[in-house]
């Protein structure tokens, strides 16, 4: 996999308070680990979209993450609300993750990242265009 890091992303995260900063850096690392393990991901670009750290690749849908001062106890993973990604992740992990409508997963800062569950949701997002025609995205 070819990874294009985005300095603006690193600069933005570095400006956040300690807890969300640490959580977002950990989530960023998890995204990169999943992308490295996923053969469908050939090139991953890290950039800012709508002022949020974003990850783009041709095989998948855009994945964004961020922390918002108005909800200081959470970080969020955002996906395109026109996809079936959140619907599928809800079907699989309703008891393990907090969902916000059709576009986000809320991750409480007072808990460790649920890496196993998140890894699978991230993988589905990064290869969405290859699996979107499959029932439950091939799960």
PDB file of C-alpha atoms in Angstrom, residues 13-123:
ATOM      1  CA  UNK A  13      -4.935  16.799  15.810  1.00  0.00           C
ATOM      2  CA  UNK A  14      -1.930  18.241  17.672  1.00  0.00           C
ATOM      3  CA  UNK A  15      -4.033  21.327  18.555  1.00  0.00           C
ATOM      4  CA  UNK A  16      -6.719  19.319  20.382  1.00  0.00           C
ATOM      5  CA  UNK A  17      -6.789  18.767  24.161  1.00  0.00           C
ATOM      6  CA  UNK A  18      -4.808  15.776  25.469  1.00  0.00           C
ATOM      7  CA  UNK A  19      -7.562  13.115  25.672  1.00  0.00           C
ATOM      8  CA  UNK A  20      -9.061  13.596  22.213  1.00  0.00           C
ATOM      9  CA  UNK A  21      -5.593  14.129  20.723  1.00  0.00           C
ATOM     10  CA  UNK A  22      -4.366  10.779  22.101  1.00  0.00           C
ATOM     11  CA  UNK A  23      -7.544   8.988  21.006  1.00  0.00           C
ATOM     12  CA  UNK A  24      -7.422  10.429  17.481  1.00  0.00           C
ATOM     13  CA  UNK A  25      -3.757   9.514  17.063  1.00  0.00           C
ATOM     14  CA  UNK A  26      -4.605   5.965  18.222  1.00  0.00           C
ATOM     15  CA  UNK A  27      -7.538   5.824  15.788  1.00  0.00           C
ATOM     16  CA  UNK A  28      -5.317   7.141  12.994  1.00  0.00           C
ATOM     17  CA  UNK A  29      -2.815   4.370  13.700  1.00  0.00           C
ATOM     18  CA  UNK A  30      -5.603   1.783  13.633  1.00  0.00           C
ATOM     19  CA  UNK A  31      -6.825   3.085  10.261  1.00  0.00           C
ATOM     20  CA  UNK A  32      -3.299   2.814   8.846  1.00  0.00           C
ATOM     21  CA  UNK A  33      -2.877  -0.715  10.223  1.00  0.00           C
ATOM     22  CA  UNK A  34      -6.168  -1.853   8.684  1.00  0.00           C
ATOM     23  CA  UNK A  35      -5.306  -0.238   5.339  1.00  0.00           C
ATOM     24  CA  UNK A  36      -1.933  -2.008   5.319  1.00  0.00           C
ATOM     25  CA  UNK A  37      -3.602  -5.396   5.915  1.00  0.00           C
ATOM     26  CA  UNK A  38      -6.338  -4.824   3.328  1.00  0.00           C
ATOM     27  CA  UNK A  39      -5.171  -5.903  -0.154  1.00  0.00           C
ATOM     28  CA  UNK A  40      -7.949  -3.865  -1.836  1.00  0.00           C
ATOM     29  CA  UNK A  41      -6.343  -0.638  -0.609  1.00  0.00           C
ATOM     30  CA  UNK A  42      -3.606   0.303  -3.053  1.00  0.00           C
ATOM     31  CA  UNK A  43      -3.232   3.999  -2.228  1.00  0.00           C
ATOM     32  CA  UNK A  44      -4.463   5.735   0.908  1.00  0.00           C
ATOM     33  CA  UNK A  45      -4.532   9.507   1.051  1.00  0.00           C
ATOM     34  CA  UNK A  46      -4.737  11.391   4.328  1.00  0.00           C
ATOM     35  CA  UNK A  47      -6.170  14.890   3.968  1.00  0.00           C
ATOM     36  CA  UNK A  48      -8.614  17.361   5.468  1.00  0.00           C
ATOM     37  CA  UNK A  49     -12.196  17.282   4.158  1.00  0.00           C
ATOM     38  CA  UNK A  50     -14.699  19.663   5.705  1.00  0.00           C
ATOM     39  CA  UNK A  51     -11.951  20.529   8.185  1.00  0.00           C
ATOM     40  CA  UNK A  52     -11.761  16.939   9.462  1.00  0.00           C
ATOM     41  CA  UNK A  53      -9.031  14.299   9.137  1.00  0.00           C
ATOM     42  CA  UNK A  54     -10.074  12.131   6.186  1.00  0.00           C
ATOM     43  CA  UNK A  55      -8.870   8.954   4.517  1.00  0.00           C
ATOM     44  CA  UNK A  56      -9.538   8.323   0.839  1.00  0.00           C
ATOM     45  CA  UNK A  57      -8.850   5.404  -1.471  1.00  0.00           C
ATOM     46  CA  UNK A  58     -10.355   4.297  -4.766  1.00  0.00           C
ATOM     47  CA  UNK A  59     -11.598   0.993  -3.366  1.00  0.00           C
ATOM     48  CA  UNK A  60     -13.575   2.580  -0.549  1.00  0.00           C
ATOM     49  CA  UNK A  61     -15.764   5.322   0.728  1.00  0.00           C
ATOM     50  CA  UNK A  62     -14.282   8.360   2.458  1.00  0.00           C
ATOM     51  CA  UNK A  63     -13.667   7.804   6.166  1.00  0.00           C
ATOM     52  CA  UNK A  64     -13.434  10.876   8.385  1.00  0.00           C
ATOM     53  CA  UNK A  65     -12.709  11.274  12.075  1.00  0.00           C
ATOM     54  CA  UNK A  66     -12.815  14.196  14.457  1.00  0.00           C
ATOM     55  CA  UNK A  67     -13.436  15.615  17.909  1.00  0.00           C
ATOM     56  CA  UNK A  68     -15.926  18.418  18.472  1.00  0.00           C
ATOM     57  CA  UNK A  69     -15.813  20.824  21.453  1.00  0.00           C
ATOM     58  CA  UNK A  70     -19.623  20.689  21.657  1.00  0.00           C
ATOM     59  CA  UNK A  71     -19.351  16.948  22.458  1.00  0.00           C
ATOM     60  CA  UNK A  72     -16.080  16.918  24.392  1.00  0.00           C
ATOM     61  CA  UNK A  73     -16.361  13.368  25.726  1.00  0.00           C
ATOM     62  CA  UNK A  74     -16.349  11.637  22.319  1.00  0.00           C
ATOM     63  CA  UNK A  75     -14.401  11.292  19.128  1.00  0.00           C
ATOM     64  CA  UNK A  76     -16.300  10.299  16.004  1.00  0.00           C
ATOM     65  CA  UNK A  77     -15.788   8.258  12.859  1.00  0.00           C
ATOM     66  CA  UNK A  78     -17.869   9.554   9.949  1.00  0.00           C
ATOM     67  CA  UNK A  79     -18.838   7.782   6.735  1.00  0.00           C
ATOM     68  CA  UNK A  80     -20.951   8.833   3.760  1.00  0.00           C
ATOM     69  CA  UNK A  81     -24.596   8.705   4.843  1.00  0.00           C
ATOM     70  CA  UNK A  82     -25.599   7.531   1.348  1.00  0.00           C
ATOM     71  CA  UNK A  83     -23.812   4.199   1.938  1.00  0.00           C
ATOM     72  CA  UNK A  84     -25.000   1.159   3.886  1.00  0.00           C
ATOM     73  CA  UNK A  85     -21.901   1.233   6.108  1.00  0.00           C
ATOM     74  CA  UNK A  86     -23.513   2.418   9.349  1.00  0.00           C
ATOM     75  CA  UNK A  87     -26.564   0.239   8.761  1.00  0.00           C
ATOM     76  CA  UNK A  88     -24.300  -2.800   8.356  1.00  0.00           C
ATOM     77  CA  UNK A  89     -22.130  -1.944  11.357  1.00  0.00           C
ATOM     78  CA  UNK A  90     -25.289  -1.466  13.468  1.00  0.00           C
ATOM     79  CA  UNK A  91     -26.485  -4.891  12.382  1.00  0.00           C
ATOM     80  CA  UNK A  92     -23.168  -6.417  13.453  1.00  0.00           C
ATOM     81  CA  UNK A  93     -22.200  -4.329  16.494  1.00  0.00           C
ATOM     82  CA  UNK A  94     -25.308  -2.613  17.931  1.00  0.00           C
ATOM     83  CA  UNK A  95     -24.347  -3.743  21.446  1.00  0.00           C
ATOM     84  CA  UNK A  96     -20.704  -2.696  21.157  1.00  0.00           C
ATOM     85  CA  UNK A  97     -20.705   0.698  19.433  1.00  0.00           C
ATOM     86  CA  UNK A  98     -22.649   3.963  19.695  1.00  0.00           C
ATOM     87  CA  UNK A  99     -24.121   5.155  16.411  1.00  0.00           C
ATOM     88  CA  UNK A 100     -25.195   8.661  15.443  1.00  0.00           C
ATOM     89  CA  UNK A 101     -27.764   8.494  12.676  1.00  0.00           C
ATOM     90  CA  UNK A 102     -26.591   7.063   9.337  1.00  0.00           C
ATOM     91  CA  UNK A 103     -23.217   8.744   9.334  1.00  0.00           C
ATOM     92  CA  UNK A 104     -21.205   8.317  12.529  1.00  0.00           C
ATOM     93  CA  UNK A 105     -19.849   6.085  15.248  1.00  0.00           C
ATOM     94  CA  UNK A 106     -19.315   7.808  18.587  1.00  0.00           C
ATOM     95  CA  UNK A 107     -16.357   6.626  20.634  1.00  0.00           C
ATOM     96  CA  UNK A 108     -16.351   7.665  24.322  1.00  0.00           C
ATOM     97  CA  UNK A 109     -13.026   9.085  25.483  1.00  0.00           C
ATOM     98  CA  UNK A 110     -13.339   7.389  28.880  1.00  0.00           C
ATOM     99  CA  UNK A 111     -13.093   3.943  27.259  1.00  0.00           C
ATOM    100  CA  UNK A 112     -10.389   2.190  25.280  1.00  0.00           C
ATOM    101  CA  UNK A 113     -10.959   1.997  21.536  1.00  0.00           C
ATOM    102  CA  UNK A 114     -12.754  -1.261  20.689  1.00  0.00           C
ATOM    103  CA  UNK A 115     -10.022  -2.108  18.184  1.00  0.00           C
ATOM    104  CA  UNK A 116     -11.314  -5.453  16.931  1.00  0.00           C
ATOM    105  CA  UNK A 117     -14.796  -4.149  16.178  1.00  0.00           C
ATOM    106  CA  UNK A 118     -13.541  -0.835  14.788  1.00  0.00           C
ATOM    107  CA  UNK A 119     -11.001  -2.590  12.588  1.00  0.00           C
ATOM    108  CA  UNK A 120     -13.781  -4.440  10.826  1.00  0.00           C
ATOM    109  CA  UNK A 121     -15.881  -1.278  10.348  1.00  0.00           C
ATOM    110  CA  UNK A 122     -12.819   0.539   8.993  1.00  0.00           C
ATOM    111  CA  UNK A 123     -12.064  -2.349   6.628  1.00  0.00           C
TER     112      UNK A 123
END
